CSV table of C-alpha atoms in Angstrom, one decimal:
chain,number,residue,atom,x,y,z
A,1,MET,CA,-50.8,-173.3,-64.5
A,2,LEU,CA,-49.4,-171.2,-67.3
A,3,GLN,CA,-50.8,-167.7,-67.9
A,4,SER,CA,-51.8,-168.9,-71.5
A,5,GLU,CA,-53.6,-171.9,-70.1
A,6,VAL,CA,-55.7,-169.9,-67.5
A,7,VAL,CA,-56.8,-167.3,-70.1
A,8,SER,CA,-57.6,-169.8,-72.7
A,9,HIS,CA,-59.7,-172.0,-70.2
A,10,LEU,CA,-61.5,-169.0,-69.0
A,11,ILE,CA,-62.2,-167.9,-72.6
A,12,GLN,CA,-63.7,-171.3,-73.3
A,13,GLN,CA,-65.6,-171.2,-70.1
A,14,ILE,CA,-67.6,-168.2,-71.4
A,15,TYR,CA,-68.9,-170.3,-74.3
A,16,HIS,CA,-69.5,-173.3,-71.9
A,17,SER,CA,-72.1,-171.3,-70.0
A,18,ARG,CA,-73.8,-170.7,-73.3
A,19,PRO,CA,-72.7,-173.1,-76.1
A,20,ASP,CA,-74.3,-171.2,-78.9
A,21,LEU,CA,-72.7,-167.9,-78.1
A,22,LYS,CA,-71.3,-165.7,-80.7
A,23,LEU,CA,-69.1,-162.7,-79.3
A,24,SER,CA,-67.1,-160.0,-80.5
A,25,LYS,CA,-63.4,-159.7,-79.2
A,26,ARG,CA,-64.3,-156.6,-77.2
A,27,ALA,CA,-66.9,-158.4,-75.5
A,28,VAL,CA,-64.6,-161.3,-74.4
A,29,HIS,CA,-62.0,-158.7,-73.1
A,30,LYS,CA,-64.8,-157.2,-70.9
A,31,ILE,CA,-66.2,-160.2,-69.5
A,32,LEU,CA,-62.8,-161.4,-68.3
A,33,PHE,CA,-62.0,-157.8,-67.1
A,34,LYS,CA,-64.9,-158.3,-64.7
A,35,VAL,CA,-63.7,-161.8,-63.7
A,36,ARG,CA,-60.6,-160.2,-62.8
A,37,THR,CA,-62.0,-157.4,-60.8
A,38,ALA,CA,-64.5,-159.9,-59.0
A,39,LEU,CA,-61.6,-162.2,-57.7
A,40,PRO,CA,-60.0,-161.5,-54.5
A,41,GLU,CA,-56.6,-159.4,-54.6
A,42,ASP,CA,-54.6,-162.3,-53.5
A,43,ASP,CA,-56.0,-164.8,-55.9
A,44,PRO,CA,-53.3,-166.1,-58.3
A,45,VAL,CA,-55.7,-166.2,-61.2
A,46,ARG,CA,-56.1,-162.6,-61.0
A,47,LYS,CA,-52.5,-161.8,-61.9
A,48,ASN,CA,-52.9,-164.0,-65.0
A,49,ILE,CA,-55.4,-161.7,-66.5
A,50,PRO,CA,-53.5,-158.4,-66.7
A,51,PHE,CA,-55.4,-155.3,-68.1
A,52,TYR,CA,-54.8,-151.8,-69.1
A,53,TRP,CA,-57.2,-148.9,-69.8
A,54,TYR,CA,-57.4,-148.0,-73.7
A,55,ASN,CA,-59.5,-146.8,-76.4
A,56,TYR,CA,-62.6,-148.7,-75.7
A,57,GLY,CA,-62.1,-149.6,-72.0
A,58,PRO,CA,-60.1,-152.3,-70.2
A,59,TYR,CA,-57.9,-154.2,-72.6
A,60,SER,CA,-55.5,-157.2,-72.3
A,61,GLU,CA,-52.8,-158.2,-74.6
A,62,VAL,CA,-52.8,-161.5,-72.9
A,63,VAL,CA,-56.4,-162.0,-73.8
A,64,GLU,CA,-55.9,-160.9,-77.3
A,65,ALA,CA,-53.0,-163.3,-77.8
A,66,SER,CA,-55.2,-166.3,-76.4
A,67,ILE,CA,-57.9,-165.4,-78.6
A,68,ASP,CA,-55.4,-165.7,-81.7
A,69,THR,CA,-54.0,-168.9,-80.3
A,70,LEU,CA,-57.6,-170.3,-80.0
A,71,LYS,CA,-58.4,-169.4,-83.5
A,72,VAL,CA,-55.3,-171.0,-84.9
A,73,ASN,CA,-55.9,-174.1,-83.1
A,74,GLY,CA,-59.4,-174.3,-84.4
A,75,ILE,CA,-61.0,-174.0,-81.1
A,76,LEU,CA,-62.4,-170.6,-82.0
A,77,ARG,CA,-63.9,-169.6,-85.2
A,78,GLU,CA,-64.4,-166.2,-86.5
A,79,GLU,CA,-67.7,-165.4,-88.4
A,80,GLU,CA,-68.5,-162.0,-90.2
A,81,THR,CA,-72.1,-160.7,-89.7
A,82,HIS,CA,-73.9,-159.2,-92.8
A,83,ARG,CA,-72.9,-155.8,-91.2
A,84,GLY,CA,-69.2,-156.6,-91.3
A,85,ASN,CA,-68.7,-157.2,-87.8
A,86,SER,CA,-66.6,-160.2,-86.5
A,87,LEU,CA,-67.9,-162.6,-84.1
A,88,LEU,CA,-66.1,-165.5,-82.3
A,89,MET,CA,-67.8,-169.0,-81.6
A,90,LEU,CA,-66.5,-172.1,-79.9
A,91,THR,CA,-66.0,-175.2,-82.1
A,92,THR,CA,-65.3,-177.7,-79.5
A,93,ASN,CA,-66.6,-178.7,-76.2
A,94,LEU,CA,-64.7,-177.5,-73.0
A,95,THR,CA,-63.1,-180.1,-70.9
A,96,ASP,CA,-63.9,-180.2,-67.2
A,97,THR,CA,-63.3,-177.2,-65.0
A,98,LEU,CA,-60.0,-177.2,-63.4
A,99,ASN,CA,-59.9,-177.0,-59.6
A,100,GLU,CA,-57.7,-174.0,-59.4
A,101,LEU,CA,-60.0,-172.2,-62.0
A,102,GLU,CA,-63.3,-173.3,-60.0
A,103,GLU,CA,-64.0,-169.8,-58.5
A,104,ALA,CA,-63.1,-167.9,-61.6
A,105,SER,CA,-65.3,-170.1,-63.9
A,106,ALA,CA,-68.1,-169.5,-61.5
A,107,ILE,CA,-67.7,-166.0,-61.9
A,108,VAL,CA,-67.7,-166.2,-65.6
A,109,GLU,CA,-70.9,-168.0,-65.7
A,110,ARG,CA,-72.5,-165.5,-63.4
A,111,ILE,CA,-71.5,-162.7,-65.7
A,112,VAL,CA,-72.5,-164.4,-68.8
A,113,ARG,CA,-76.0,-165.0,-67.4
A,114,ASN,CA,-76.5,-161.4,-66.4
A,115,ILE,CA,-75.4,-159.7,-69.5
A,116,ASP,CA,-76.9,-159.5,-73.1
A,117,PRO,CA,-73.9,-160.5,-75.2
A,118,TYR,CA,-75.6,-159.1,-78.4
A,119,HIS,CA,-76.0,-155.6,-76.9
A,120,ILE,CA,-72.8,-155.1,-75.0
A,121,GLU,CA,-72.8,-151.5,-74.8
A,122,PRO,CA,-74.7,-151.1,-71.5
A,123,PHE,CA,-72.3,-153.6,-69.9
A,124,VAL,CA,-69.2,-151.6,-71.2
A,125,ASN,CA,-70.9,-148.5,-69.9
A,126,GLN,CA,-71.4,-150.1,-66.5
A,127,ILE,CA,-67.5,-151.1,-66.4
A,128,TYR,CA,-66.6,-147.4,-66.9
A,129,ARG,CA,-68.9,-146.2,-64.0
A,130,GLU,CA,-67.9,-148.9,-61.7
A,131,ASP,CA,-64.1,-149.6,-62.5
A,132,ALA,CA,-62.7,-146.7,-64.4
A,133,PRO,CA,-59.9,-145.3,-62.2
A,134,TYR,CA,-60.8,-141.6,-62.7
A,135,GLU,CA,-64.3,-139.9,-62.8
A,136,PHE,CA,-63.2,-138.1,-66.1
A,137,MET,CA,-63.4,-141.3,-68.0
A,138,PRO,CA,-67.3,-142.3,-67.5
A,139,LEU,CA,-68.1,-138.6,-67.7
A,140,TYR,CA,-66.4,-137.9,-71.0
A,141,LYS,CA,-66.5,-141.3,-72.8
A,142,VAL,CA,-70.1,-142.6,-71.6
A,143,ASP,CA,-71.8,-139.3,-71.0
A,144,PHE,CA,-70.3,-136.8,-73.3
A,145,LEU,CA,-68.9,-138.6,-76.3
A,146,ASN,CA,-71.8,-141.2,-76.7
A,147,LEU,CA,-74.4,-138.5,-76.4
A,148,PHE,CA,-72.3,-136.3,-78.9
A,149,GLU,CA,-72.0,-139.2,-81.4
A,150,GLU,CA,-75.8,-140.0,-81.2
A,151,TYR,CA,-76.6,-136.3,-81.8
A,152,LEU,CA,-74.6,-136.2,-85.0
A,153,LYS,CA,-76.3,-139.4,-86.3
A,154,LEU,CA,-79.7,-137.9,-85.6
A,155,HIS,CA,-78.9,-134.5,-87.2
A,156,PRO,CA,-77.6,-135.4,-90.6
A,157,VAL,CA,-76.1,-132.7,-93.0
A,158,GLY,CA,-78.8,-130.4,-94.7
A,159,GLN,CA,-81.3,-130.9,-92.0
A,160,THR,CA,-82.8,-127.4,-91.1
A,161,THR,CA,-85.1,-126.5,-88.3
A,162,LEU,CA,-87.2,-123.3,-87.5
A,163,ASN,CA,-84.6,-122.1,-85.0
A,164,ARG,CA,-82.7,-119.9,-87.6
A,165,TYR,CA,-86.1,-118.3,-88.6
A,166,ILE,CA,-87.6,-117.4,-85.2
A,167,GLU,CA,-84.3,-116.9,-83.4
A,168,ASP,CA,-85.2,-119.7,-80.9
A,169,ASP,CA,-81.8,-121.0,-79.5
A,170,THR,CA,-83.5,-123.7,-77.3
A,171,ASN,CA,-81.8,-127.1,-77.9
A,172,PRO,CA,-81.9,-129.4,-74.8
A,173,GLN,CA,-79.3,-131.8,-76.3
A,174,ILE,CA,-76.9,-129.2,-77.0
A,175,ASP,CA,-77.5,-127.6,-73.5
A,176,ARG,CA,-76.8,-131.1,-72.0
A,177,LEU,CA,-73.6,-131.6,-74.0
A,178,GLU,CA,-72.5,-128.1,-73.0
A,179,ASN,CA,-73.1,-128.9,-69.3
A,180,LEU,CA,-71.3,-132.3,-69.7
A,181,ILE,CA,-68.1,-130.9,-71.2
A,182,TYR,CA,-67.9,-128.4,-68.3
A,183,ASP,CA,-68.4,-131.3,-65.8
A,184,CYS,CA,-65.6,-133.2,-67.5
A,185,GLU,CA,-63.3,-130.0,-67.2
A,186,ALA,CA,-64.0,-130.1,-63.5
A,187,GLU,CA,-62.9,-133.8,-63.3
A,188,LEU,CA,-59.5,-133.6,-65.3
A,189,VAL,CA,-56.8,-135.8,-64.0
A,190,GLU,CA,-54.6,-133.8,-61.7
A,191,GLU,CA,-51.3,-135.6,-62.5
A,192,PRO,CA,-48.0,-134.0,-63.8
A,193,LEU,CA,-48.3,-136.4,-66.8
A,194,PHE,CA,-51.5,-134.5,-67.7
A,195,GLU,CA,-50.6,-130.7,-67.4
A,196,GLU,CA,-50.3,-130.3,-71.1
A,197,PHE,CA,-53.5,-132.2,-71.8
A,198,ASN,CA,-55.5,-130.3,-69.1
A,199,ASP,CA,-54.3,-126.9,-70.7
A,200,GLU,CA,-55.6,-128.0,-74.2
A,201,PHE,CA,-58.6,-129.5,-72.8
A,202,THR,CA,-59.5,-126.2,-71.4
A,203,SER,CA,-58.8,-124.6,-74.6
A,204,TYR,CA,-61.1,-127.0,-76.5
A,205,VAL,CA,-63.8,-126.3,-73.9
A,206,SER,CA,-63.8,-122.7,-74.7
A,207,GLY,CA,-64.0,-123.2,-78.5
A,208,ALA,CA,-66.8,-125.9,-77.9
A,209,GLY,CA,-68.7,-123.4,-76.0
A,210,LYS,CA,-68.8,-121.1,-79.1
A,211,ALA,CA,-69.5,-124.0,-81.3
A,212,PHE,CA,-72.6,-125.0,-79.4
A,213,ASP,CA,-74.0,-121.6,-79.8
A,214,ILE,CA,-73.5,-121.8,-83.5
A,215,ILE,CA,-75.3,-125.2,-83.4
A,216,ARG,CA,-78.1,-123.9,-81.5
A,217,LYS,CA,-79.0,-121.1,-83.8
A,218,ASN,CA,-78.8,-123.8,-86.8
A,219,GLU,CA,-76.7,-121.4,-89.0
A,220,ASP,CA,-75.7,-122.5,-92.6
A,221,ASN,CA,-72.5,-124.0,-91.2
A,222,ALA,CA,-73.9,-125.8,-88.1
A,223,TYR,CA,-73.5,-129.5,-89.3
A,224,THR,CA,-69.9,-128.7,-90.3
A,225,ILE,CA,-69.2,-127.2,-86.8
A,226,THR,CA,-71.0,-130.1,-85.2
A,227,GLU,CA,-68.9,-132.7,-87.2
A,228,SER,CA,-65.8,-130.8,-86.4
A,229,THR,CA,-66.5,-130.4,-82.6
A,230,CYS,CA,-67.2,-134.0,-82.2
A,231,LYS,CA,-64.2,-135.2,-84.3
A,232,THR,CA,-61.9,-133.1,-82.1
A,233,ALA,CA,-63.5,-134.6,-79.0
A,234,VAL,CA,-62.8,-138.0,-80.1
A,235,GLU,CA,-59.3,-137.3,-81.0
A,236,ILE,CA,-58.9,-135.7,-77.4
A,237,TRP,CA,-60.1,-139.2,-76.0
A,238,TYR,CA,-57.6,-141.2,-77.9
A,239,THR,CA,-54.9,-139.0,-76.5
A,240,PHE,CA,-56.3,-139.3,-73.0
A,241,VAL,CA,-56.1,-142.9,-73.1
A,242,LYS,CA,-52.6,-143.1,-74.4
A,243,GLY,CA,-51.7,-141.1,-71.2
A,244,VAL,CA,-54.0,-142.9,-68.6
A,245,ARG,CA,-52.5,-146.3,-69.2
A,246,ILE,CA,-49.3,-144.9,-68.2
A,247,LEU,CA,-50.3,-144.0,-64.7
A,248,ASP,CA,-50.3,-146.7,-61.8
A,249,GLU,CA,-54.1,-146.8,-61.7
A,250,GLY,CA,-54.3,-147.3,-65.4
A,251,HIS,CA,-52.5,-150.5,-65.9
A,252,ASP,CA,-51.6,-153.6,-64.1
A,253,GLU,CA,-47.9,-154.3,-63.2
A,254,TYR,CA,-47.5,-156.9,-66.0
A,255,TYR,CA,-47.3,-154.1,-68.3
A,256,ASP,CA,-44.6,-152.0,-66.6
A,257,ASN,CA,-42.2,-152.8,-69.3
A,258,LYS,CA,-44.0,-151.0,-71.7
A,259,LEU,CA,-44.2,-147.6,-69.9
A,260,GLU,CA,-41.4,-146.0,-71.8
A,261,GLN,CA,-42.8,-146.8,-75.1
A,262,TRP,CA,-46.3,-145.7,-74.0
A,263,GLU,CA,-44.8,-142.4,-72.8
A,264,VAL,CA,-43.3,-141.8,-76.3
A,265,GLU,CA,-46.5,-142.5,-78.1
A,266,TYR,CA,-48.3,-140.0,-75.5
A,267,ARG,CA,-46.0,-137.4,-76.1
A,268,SER,CA,-46.6,-137.7,-79.9
A,269,ALA,CA,-50.4,-137.8,-79.5
A,270,ILE,CA,-50.2,-134.8,-77.2
A,271,SER,CA,-48.3,-132.9,-80.1
A,272,ASN,CA,-51.1,-133.8,-82.5
A,273,MET,CA,-53.8,-132.9,-80.0
A,274,ILE,CA,-52.2,-129.3,-79.7
A,275,SER,CA,-52.3,-129.0,-83.5
A,276,GLU,CA,-56.0,-130.2,-83.8
A,277,VAL,CA,-57.4,-128.1,-80.9
A,278,ASN,CA,-55.5,-125.0,-82.5
A,279,ALA,CA,-57.1,-125.7,-85.9
A,280,PHE,CA,-60.3,-126.3,-84.3
A,281,ASN,CA,-60.5,-123.1,-82.3
A,282,ARG,CA,-59.3,-121.3,-85.4
A,283,ASN,CA,-62.2,-122.4,-87.3
A,284,ILE,CA,-64.7,-121.5,-84.6
A,285,ARG,CA,-63.2,-118.0,-84.3
A,286,GLU,CA,-63.6,-117.5,-88.0
A,287,SER,CA,-67.1,-118.7,-87.9
A,288,VAL,CA,-68.2,-116.4,-85.2
A,289,ARG,CA,-66.8,-113.0,-86.6
A,290,PRO,CA,-69.1,-110.1,-86.3
A,291,THR,CA,-69.6,-110.0,-90.2
A,292,ASN,CA,-70.8,-113.4,-90.3
A,293,ARG,CA,-73.3,-113.0,-87.5
A,294,ARG,CA,-74.5,-109.8,-88.8
A,295,ASN,CA,-75.0,-111.3,-92.4
A,296,ALA,CA,-76.6,-114.5,-90.8
A,297,ASN,CA,-79.1,-112.2,-88.8
A,298,ASP,CA,-80.0,-110.2,-91.9
A,299,ARG,CA,-80.6,-113.2,-93.8
A,300,SER,CA,-82.9,-114.7,-91.1
A,301,LYS,CA,-84.9,-111.5,-90.9
A,302,ARG,CA,-85.3,-111.3,-94.6
A,303,ILE,CA,-86.6,-114.9,-94.6
A,304,LEU,CA,-89.0,-114.4,-91.6
A,305,SER,CA,-90.2,-111.2,-93.2
A,306,SER,CA,-91.0,-113.1,-96.4
A,307,LEU,CA,-92.6,-115.9,-94.7
A,308,ILE,CA,-94.9,-113.3,-92.7
A,309,GLU,CA,-95.6,-111.4,-95.8
A,310,GLY,CA,-96.7,-114.6,-97.7
A,311,TYR,CA,-98.9,-115.5,-94.9
A,312,LEU,CA,-100.7,-112.1,-94.8
A,313,SER,CA,-101.2,-111.7,-98.6
């Protein structure tokens, strides 16, 4: 069978398992990736579903092209939700399962039965933990970045806590984030391709440690610092994945002809990352100058003093 026929049939098989299913492209990619990993190494179907690791986990240009073809042919239809997300649904019935795809089709059905297609994140996180080629990836993407982005959502600009008034630096979430970033640093990919990346990552970790101190104290610029620290962390991830897909463990052989172009893109991303981390660290240094700290402490003491005076009067 042609590669396009294999992938097209397996995509339709996803919906055959649950005919009323509506899925994001991302979910389709992840389901077929797990099909690929579940197949024996010598299974010819496996080679027809090539993947590489990228921004949001394993990604396949072959799967992407097959989805587009199925849409053009009217077999898949795209629908936009009220939140602006696009979901794919099947418009025709699947023909009988082909003999050569019987095992792969059975795996598709098993996967679809065992996941919640409308809450795909736990499934994606599981893929990172079980299948990512380097321990750095689930640590940084699933544990650190996800937690950091959630923290940012839960602490909007303008929110104030008593920490700045009572000089209480307790913040379990920030403590957890700081511990995680050190864990990530310990799991950096030790490959020649990543030497520059690793140096810049260590530089970022140094600045992030100072940033977390500012956030704990909930100083006036805490939200801006939180946002900047998180934004830089996200950009670092996008740089990392441009590099990891180049390594043998980061892609299937099918994509070997793209390595030269990928390296050009990675080198450009590294250059941008260096500028981003330098700007981030410069901003952090300016935020923790002694004069700033002294002024912040004086202001906190004045506020606390007025609160006590008002209480006693």
